[in-house]
Short mmCIF file of C-alpha atoms in Angstrom, two decimals:
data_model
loop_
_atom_site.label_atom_id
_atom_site.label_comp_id
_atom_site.label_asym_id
_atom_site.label_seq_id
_atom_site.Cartn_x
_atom_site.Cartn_y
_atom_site.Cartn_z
CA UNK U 1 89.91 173.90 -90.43
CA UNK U 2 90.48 175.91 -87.13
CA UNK U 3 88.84 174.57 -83.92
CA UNK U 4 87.68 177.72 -82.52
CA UNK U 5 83.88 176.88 -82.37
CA UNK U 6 80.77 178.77 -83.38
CA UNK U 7 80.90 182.80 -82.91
CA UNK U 8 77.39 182.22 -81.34
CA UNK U 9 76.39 180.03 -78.77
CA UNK U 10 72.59 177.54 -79.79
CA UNK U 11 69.85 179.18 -78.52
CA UNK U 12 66.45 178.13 -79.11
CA UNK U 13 65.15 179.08 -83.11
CA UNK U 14 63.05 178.35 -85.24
CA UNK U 15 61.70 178.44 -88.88
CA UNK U 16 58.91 176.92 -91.49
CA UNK U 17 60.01 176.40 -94.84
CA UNK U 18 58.14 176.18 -97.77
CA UNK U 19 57.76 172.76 -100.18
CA UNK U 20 59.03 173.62 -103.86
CA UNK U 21 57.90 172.03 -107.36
CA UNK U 22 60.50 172.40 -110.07
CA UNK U 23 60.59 172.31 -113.89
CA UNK U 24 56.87 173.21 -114.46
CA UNK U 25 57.29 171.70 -118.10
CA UNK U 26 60.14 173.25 -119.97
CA UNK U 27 62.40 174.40 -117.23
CA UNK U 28 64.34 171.24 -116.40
CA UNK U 29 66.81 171.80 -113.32
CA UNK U 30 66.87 175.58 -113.11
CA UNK U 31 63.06 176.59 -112.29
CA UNK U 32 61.54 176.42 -108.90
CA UNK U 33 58.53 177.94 -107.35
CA UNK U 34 57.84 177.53 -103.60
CA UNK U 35 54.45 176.24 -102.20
CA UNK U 36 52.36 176.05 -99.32
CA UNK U 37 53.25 172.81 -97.75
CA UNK U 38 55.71 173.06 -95.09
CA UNK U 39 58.61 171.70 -92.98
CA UNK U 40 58.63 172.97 -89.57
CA UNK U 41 62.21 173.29 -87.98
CA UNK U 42 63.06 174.12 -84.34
CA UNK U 43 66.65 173.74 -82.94
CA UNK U 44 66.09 173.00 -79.36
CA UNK U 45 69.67 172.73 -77.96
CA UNK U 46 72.49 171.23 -77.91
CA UNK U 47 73.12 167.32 -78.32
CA UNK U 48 76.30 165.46 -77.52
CA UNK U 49 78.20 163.77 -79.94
CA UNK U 50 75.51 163.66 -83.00
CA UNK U 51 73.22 165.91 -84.09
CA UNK U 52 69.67 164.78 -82.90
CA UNK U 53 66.42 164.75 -84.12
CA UNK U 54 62.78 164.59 -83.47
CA UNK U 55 59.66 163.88 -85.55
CA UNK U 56 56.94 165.44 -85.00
CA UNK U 57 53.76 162.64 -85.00
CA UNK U 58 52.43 163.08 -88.70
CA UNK U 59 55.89 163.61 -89.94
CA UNK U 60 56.93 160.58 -92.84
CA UNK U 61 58.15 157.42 -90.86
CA UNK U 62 61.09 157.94 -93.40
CA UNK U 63 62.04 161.61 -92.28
CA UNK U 64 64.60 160.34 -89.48
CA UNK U 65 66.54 158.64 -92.14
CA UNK U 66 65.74 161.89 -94.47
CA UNK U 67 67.72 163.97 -92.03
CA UNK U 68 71.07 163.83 -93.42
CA UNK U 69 70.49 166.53 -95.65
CA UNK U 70 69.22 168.57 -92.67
CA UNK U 71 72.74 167.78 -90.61
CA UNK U 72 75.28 168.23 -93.63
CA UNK U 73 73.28 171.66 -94.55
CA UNK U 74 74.03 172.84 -91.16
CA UNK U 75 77.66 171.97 -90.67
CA UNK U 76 78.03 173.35 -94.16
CA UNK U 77 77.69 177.01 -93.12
CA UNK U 78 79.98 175.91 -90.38
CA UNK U 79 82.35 175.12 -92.70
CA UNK U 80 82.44 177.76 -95.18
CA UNK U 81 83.43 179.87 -92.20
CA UNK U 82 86.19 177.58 -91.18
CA UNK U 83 84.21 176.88 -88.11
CA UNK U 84 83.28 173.62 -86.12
CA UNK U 85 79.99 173.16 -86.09
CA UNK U 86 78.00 172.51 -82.56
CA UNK U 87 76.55 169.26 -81.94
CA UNK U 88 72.30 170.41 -82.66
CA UNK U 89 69.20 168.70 -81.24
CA UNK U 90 66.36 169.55 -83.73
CA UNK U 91 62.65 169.05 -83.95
CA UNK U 92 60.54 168.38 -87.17
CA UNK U 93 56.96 168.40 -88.28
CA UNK U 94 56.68 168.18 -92.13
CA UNK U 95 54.25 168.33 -94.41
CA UNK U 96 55.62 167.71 -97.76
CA UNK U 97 56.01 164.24 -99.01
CA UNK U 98 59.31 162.21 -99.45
CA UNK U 99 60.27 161.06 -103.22
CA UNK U 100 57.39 163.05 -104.83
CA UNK U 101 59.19 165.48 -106.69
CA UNK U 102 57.69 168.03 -103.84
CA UNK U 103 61.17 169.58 -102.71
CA UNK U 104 61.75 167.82 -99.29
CA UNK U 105 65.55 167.49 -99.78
CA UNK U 106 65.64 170.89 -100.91
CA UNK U 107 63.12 172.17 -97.81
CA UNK U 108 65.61 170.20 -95.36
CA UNK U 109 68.97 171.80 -97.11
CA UNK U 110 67.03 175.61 -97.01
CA UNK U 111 66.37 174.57 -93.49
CA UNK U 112 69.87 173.58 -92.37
CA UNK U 113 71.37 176.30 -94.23
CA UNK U 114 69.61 178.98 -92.67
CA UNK U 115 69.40 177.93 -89.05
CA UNK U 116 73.06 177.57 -89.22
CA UNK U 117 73.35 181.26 -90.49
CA UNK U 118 72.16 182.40 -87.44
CA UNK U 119 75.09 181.35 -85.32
CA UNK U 120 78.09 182.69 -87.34
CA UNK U 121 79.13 185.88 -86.40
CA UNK U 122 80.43 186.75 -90.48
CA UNK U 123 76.89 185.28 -91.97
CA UNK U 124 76.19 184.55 -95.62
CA UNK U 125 74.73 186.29 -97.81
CA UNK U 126 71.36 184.76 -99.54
CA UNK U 127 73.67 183.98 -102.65
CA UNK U 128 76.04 181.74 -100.72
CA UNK U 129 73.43 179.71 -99.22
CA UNK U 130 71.74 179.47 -102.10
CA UNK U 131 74.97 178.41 -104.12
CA UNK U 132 75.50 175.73 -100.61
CA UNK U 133 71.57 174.75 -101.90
CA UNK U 134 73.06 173.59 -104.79
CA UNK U 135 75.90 172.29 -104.34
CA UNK U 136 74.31 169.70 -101.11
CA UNK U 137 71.86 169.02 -103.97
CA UNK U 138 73.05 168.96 -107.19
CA UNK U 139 70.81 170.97 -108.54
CA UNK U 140 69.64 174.75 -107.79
CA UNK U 141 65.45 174.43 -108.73
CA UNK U 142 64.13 173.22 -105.29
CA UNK U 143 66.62 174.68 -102.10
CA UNK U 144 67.04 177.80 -104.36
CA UNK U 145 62.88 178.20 -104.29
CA UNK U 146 62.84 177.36 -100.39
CA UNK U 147 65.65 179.82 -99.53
CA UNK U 148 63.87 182.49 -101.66
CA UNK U 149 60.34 181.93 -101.45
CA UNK U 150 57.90 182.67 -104.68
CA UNK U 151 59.00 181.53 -108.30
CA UNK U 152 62.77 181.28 -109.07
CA UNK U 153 65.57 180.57 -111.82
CA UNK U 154 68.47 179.55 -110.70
CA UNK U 155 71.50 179.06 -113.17
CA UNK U 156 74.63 177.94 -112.30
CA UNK U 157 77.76 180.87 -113.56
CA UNK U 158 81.33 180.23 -113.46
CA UNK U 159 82.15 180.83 -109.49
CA UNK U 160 78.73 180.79 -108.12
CA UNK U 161 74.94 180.76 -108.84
CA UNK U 162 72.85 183.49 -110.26
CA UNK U 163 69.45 183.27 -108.99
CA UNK U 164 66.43 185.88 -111.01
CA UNK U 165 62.81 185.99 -109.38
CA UNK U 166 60.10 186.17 -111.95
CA UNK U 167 57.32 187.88 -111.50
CA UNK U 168 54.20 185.57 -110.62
CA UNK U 169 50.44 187.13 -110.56
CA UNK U 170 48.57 186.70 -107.18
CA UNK U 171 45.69 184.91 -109.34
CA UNK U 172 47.45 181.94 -110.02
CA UNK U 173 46.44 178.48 -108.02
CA UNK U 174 48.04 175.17 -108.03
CA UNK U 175 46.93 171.93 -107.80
CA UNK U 176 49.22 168.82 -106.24
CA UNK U 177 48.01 165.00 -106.06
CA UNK U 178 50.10 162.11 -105.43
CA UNK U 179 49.74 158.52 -104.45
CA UNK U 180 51.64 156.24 -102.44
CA UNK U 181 53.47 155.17 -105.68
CA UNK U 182 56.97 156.86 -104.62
CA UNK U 183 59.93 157.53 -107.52
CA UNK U 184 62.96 158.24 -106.76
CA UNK U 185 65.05 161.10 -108.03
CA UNK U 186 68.00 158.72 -109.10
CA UNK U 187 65.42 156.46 -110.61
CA UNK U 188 63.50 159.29 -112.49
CA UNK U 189 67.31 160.67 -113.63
CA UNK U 190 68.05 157.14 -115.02
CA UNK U 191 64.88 157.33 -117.73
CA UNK U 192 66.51 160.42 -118.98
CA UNK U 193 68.15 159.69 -122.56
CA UNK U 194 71.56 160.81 -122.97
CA UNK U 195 71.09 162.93 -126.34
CA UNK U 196 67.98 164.43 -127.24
CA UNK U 197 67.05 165.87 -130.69
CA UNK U 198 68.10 168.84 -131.75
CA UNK U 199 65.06 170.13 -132.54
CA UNK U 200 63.77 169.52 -128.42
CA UNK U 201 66.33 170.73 -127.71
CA UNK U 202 66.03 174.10 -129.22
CA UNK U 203 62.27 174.07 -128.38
CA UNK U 204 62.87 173.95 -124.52
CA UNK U 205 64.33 177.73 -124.26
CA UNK U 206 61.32 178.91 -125.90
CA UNK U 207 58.66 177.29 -123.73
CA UNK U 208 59.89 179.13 -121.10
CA UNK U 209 60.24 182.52 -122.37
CA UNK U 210 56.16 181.80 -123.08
CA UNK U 211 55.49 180.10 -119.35
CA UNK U 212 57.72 183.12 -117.89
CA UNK U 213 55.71 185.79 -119.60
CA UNK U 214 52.39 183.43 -119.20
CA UNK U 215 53.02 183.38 -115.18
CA UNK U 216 53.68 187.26 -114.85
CA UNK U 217 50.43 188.05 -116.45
CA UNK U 218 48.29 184.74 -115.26
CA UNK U 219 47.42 184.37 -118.93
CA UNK U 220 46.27 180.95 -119.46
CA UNK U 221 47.15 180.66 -123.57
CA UNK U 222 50.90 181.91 -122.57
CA UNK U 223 51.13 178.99 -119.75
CA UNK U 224 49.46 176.23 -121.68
CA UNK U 225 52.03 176.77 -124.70
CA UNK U 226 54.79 177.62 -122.04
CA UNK U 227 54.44 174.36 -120.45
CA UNK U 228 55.10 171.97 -123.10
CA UNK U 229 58.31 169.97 -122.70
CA UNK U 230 60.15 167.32 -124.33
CA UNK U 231 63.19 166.78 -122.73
CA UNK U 232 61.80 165.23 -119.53
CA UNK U 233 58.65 164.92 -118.85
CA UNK U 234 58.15 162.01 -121.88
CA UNK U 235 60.54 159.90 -120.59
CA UNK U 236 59.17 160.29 -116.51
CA UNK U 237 55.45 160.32 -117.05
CA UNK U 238 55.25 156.55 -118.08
CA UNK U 239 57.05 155.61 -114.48
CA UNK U 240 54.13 157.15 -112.47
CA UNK U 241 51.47 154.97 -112.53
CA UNK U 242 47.84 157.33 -113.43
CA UNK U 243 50.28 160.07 -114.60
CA UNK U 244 49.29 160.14 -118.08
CA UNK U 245 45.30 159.48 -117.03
CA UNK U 246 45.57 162.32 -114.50
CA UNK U 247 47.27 165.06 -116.61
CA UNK U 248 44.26 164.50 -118.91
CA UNK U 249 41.66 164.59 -116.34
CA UNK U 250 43.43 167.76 -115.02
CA UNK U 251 42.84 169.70 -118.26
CA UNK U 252 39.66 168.63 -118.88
CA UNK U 253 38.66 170.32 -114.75
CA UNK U 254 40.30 173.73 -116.38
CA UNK U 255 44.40 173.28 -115.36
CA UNK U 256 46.16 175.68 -118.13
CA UNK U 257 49.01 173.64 -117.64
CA UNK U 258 49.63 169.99 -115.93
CA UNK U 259 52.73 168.50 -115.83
CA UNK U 260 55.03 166.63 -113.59
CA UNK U 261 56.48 168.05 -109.98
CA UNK U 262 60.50 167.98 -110.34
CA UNK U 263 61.32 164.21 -110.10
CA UNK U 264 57.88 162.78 -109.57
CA UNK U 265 55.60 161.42 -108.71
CA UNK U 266 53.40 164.23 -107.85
CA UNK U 267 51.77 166.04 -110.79
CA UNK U 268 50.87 169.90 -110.22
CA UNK U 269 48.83 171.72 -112.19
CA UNK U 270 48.38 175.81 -112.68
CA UNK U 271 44.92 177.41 -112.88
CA UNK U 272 42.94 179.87 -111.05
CA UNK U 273 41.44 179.96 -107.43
CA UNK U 274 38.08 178.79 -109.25
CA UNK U 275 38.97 175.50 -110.52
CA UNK U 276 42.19 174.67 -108.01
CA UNK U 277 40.52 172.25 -106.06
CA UNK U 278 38.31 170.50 -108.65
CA UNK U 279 41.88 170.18 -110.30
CA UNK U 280 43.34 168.27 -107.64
CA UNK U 281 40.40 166.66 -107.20
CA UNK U 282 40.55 165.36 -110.73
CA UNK U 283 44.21 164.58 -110.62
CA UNK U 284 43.69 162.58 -107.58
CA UNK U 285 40.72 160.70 -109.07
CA UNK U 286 42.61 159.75 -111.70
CA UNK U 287 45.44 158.37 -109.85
CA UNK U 288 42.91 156.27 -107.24
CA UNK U 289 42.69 153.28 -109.72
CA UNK U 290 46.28 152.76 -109.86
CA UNK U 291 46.90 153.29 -105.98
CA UNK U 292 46.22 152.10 -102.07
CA UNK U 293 45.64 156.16 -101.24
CA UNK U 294 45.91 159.41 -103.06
CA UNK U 295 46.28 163.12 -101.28
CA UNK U 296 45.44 166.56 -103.26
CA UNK U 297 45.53 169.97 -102.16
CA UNK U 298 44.79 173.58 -103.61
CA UNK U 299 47.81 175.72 -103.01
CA UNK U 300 48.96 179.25 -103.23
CA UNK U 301 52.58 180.45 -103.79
CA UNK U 302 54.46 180.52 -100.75
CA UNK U 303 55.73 184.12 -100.98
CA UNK U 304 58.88 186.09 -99.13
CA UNK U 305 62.58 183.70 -97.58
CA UNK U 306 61.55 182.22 -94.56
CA UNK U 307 62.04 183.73 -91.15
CA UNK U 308 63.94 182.75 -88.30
CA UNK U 309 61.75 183.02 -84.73
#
């Protein structure tokens, strides 16, 4: 690697990121859709030997430790263009959750990635981060969603990653509720069987086509059918304590579909802006038994890539 530095000196920038769920049901590892919870990063200047960082009060106690992703993201652009990357000081304020199956790795890496952009002179193209996303990850769903904002499919293609943008109505809501039961991606990846019946198998692909066609037309018959899955969700539900109770209680306020966000723990749900918050509201109920604290929130679909300021 050549030791020529950065075509661009740091300056000040900044950028907010959107949170992600992933999956949605049937689309296990390649679907993503951005929300409106968000990670708020500034590089401030230049540190000395190590990157640097700075929570933000409200920020999870765990986010300095979280940061890694947020470092190798950055030195990964770096890299690609056979460039050392600067030493960065950088200050955080998130919203989203840690181990909640809310995108915050995937917020961090989208974060990383893009501030980094900013500072080669030969920058990458949305595709190339977006392949970086997955590759810092191991999977495209949630960096792929925060890179792009709105609903996304990412699918991995020999050389590179082929990311599509479905079409999502302005109509649609979601509801999010978790609790401070936390589950681990690795942990949640570990309940997975290692064969699945044929017949799920086959089933999968055509949930989606339904939820696809179901999200483009906010047609609740279309996303209730399109949201069935039985290739994850089975196997995680049973490790979130409520999850099972809470699904229920989320159908019965008027979700069309409730399932599990990405990993877990948090559950989303799709409906309108009429019954969103008596959704989360419901899902959160339903989780308070089992829990110290819950947190729910009504969101919208975090449209448009984010912006550098």
């Amino acid at each position: 690697m050549s030791n020529h530095g950065p075509a661009n000196h740091l300056r000040r920038a900044r950028l907010r990121v959107p949170c992600s769920t992933s999956n949605l049901g049937p689309g296990f590892d390649c679907l993503g859709l951005a929300l409106g919870l968000w990670l708020d990063v500034e590089l401030v200047g230049e540190a000395g030997d190590a990157h640097e960082l700075i929570a933000a009060e409200g920020t999870a106690r765990e986010w300095p430790q979280a940061s890694n992703l947020l470092f190798r993201a950055f030195d990964r652009v770096f890299a690609e263009r056979e460039l050392t990357a600067p030493r960065a000081r950088f200050a955080v304020r998130s919203e989203i959750p840690l181990e909640r199956g809310l995108g915050s790795s995937g917020a961090a890496v989208a974060a990383g990635l893009l501030l980094a952009n900013e500072f080669v002179s030969d920058r990458l193209a949305i595709g190339e981060l977006a392949r970086l996303g997955m590759e810092l990850e191991g999977h495209p769903d949630n960096s792929t969603a925060s890179l792009h904002g709105g609903c996304t499919l990412g699918v991995p293609l020999a050389g590179g990653l082929r990311v599509l943008q479905p079409e999502l109505s302005p109509r649609l809501r979601f509801a999010v509720a978790w609790s401070d039961a936390k589950l681990a991606t690795d942990r949640a990846r570990a309940a997975l069987p290692r064969e699945v019946p044929f017949a799920d198998a086959v089933e999968n692909p055509r949930r989606i086509a339904l939820l696809l066609e179901g999200l483009k037309r906010a047609d609740p018959d279309l996303i209730a059918a399109g949201g069935e899955d039985r290739l994850h969700v089975p196997y995680r539900l049973p490790l979130i304590p409520g999850g099972a109770e809470a699904l229920t209680a989320a159908r019965d306020a008027g979700a069309w579909l409730a399932t599990i966000s990405g990993a877990g723990s948090a559950l989303v749900a799709i409906t309108d802006a009429a019954c969103c918050d008596g959704v989360a509201r419901a899902m959160a109920d339903a989780l308070a038994p089992h829990a110290e604290w819950t947190e729910h929130h009504a969101l919208e679909a975090a449209l448009g890539a984010p912006r550098i300021a």
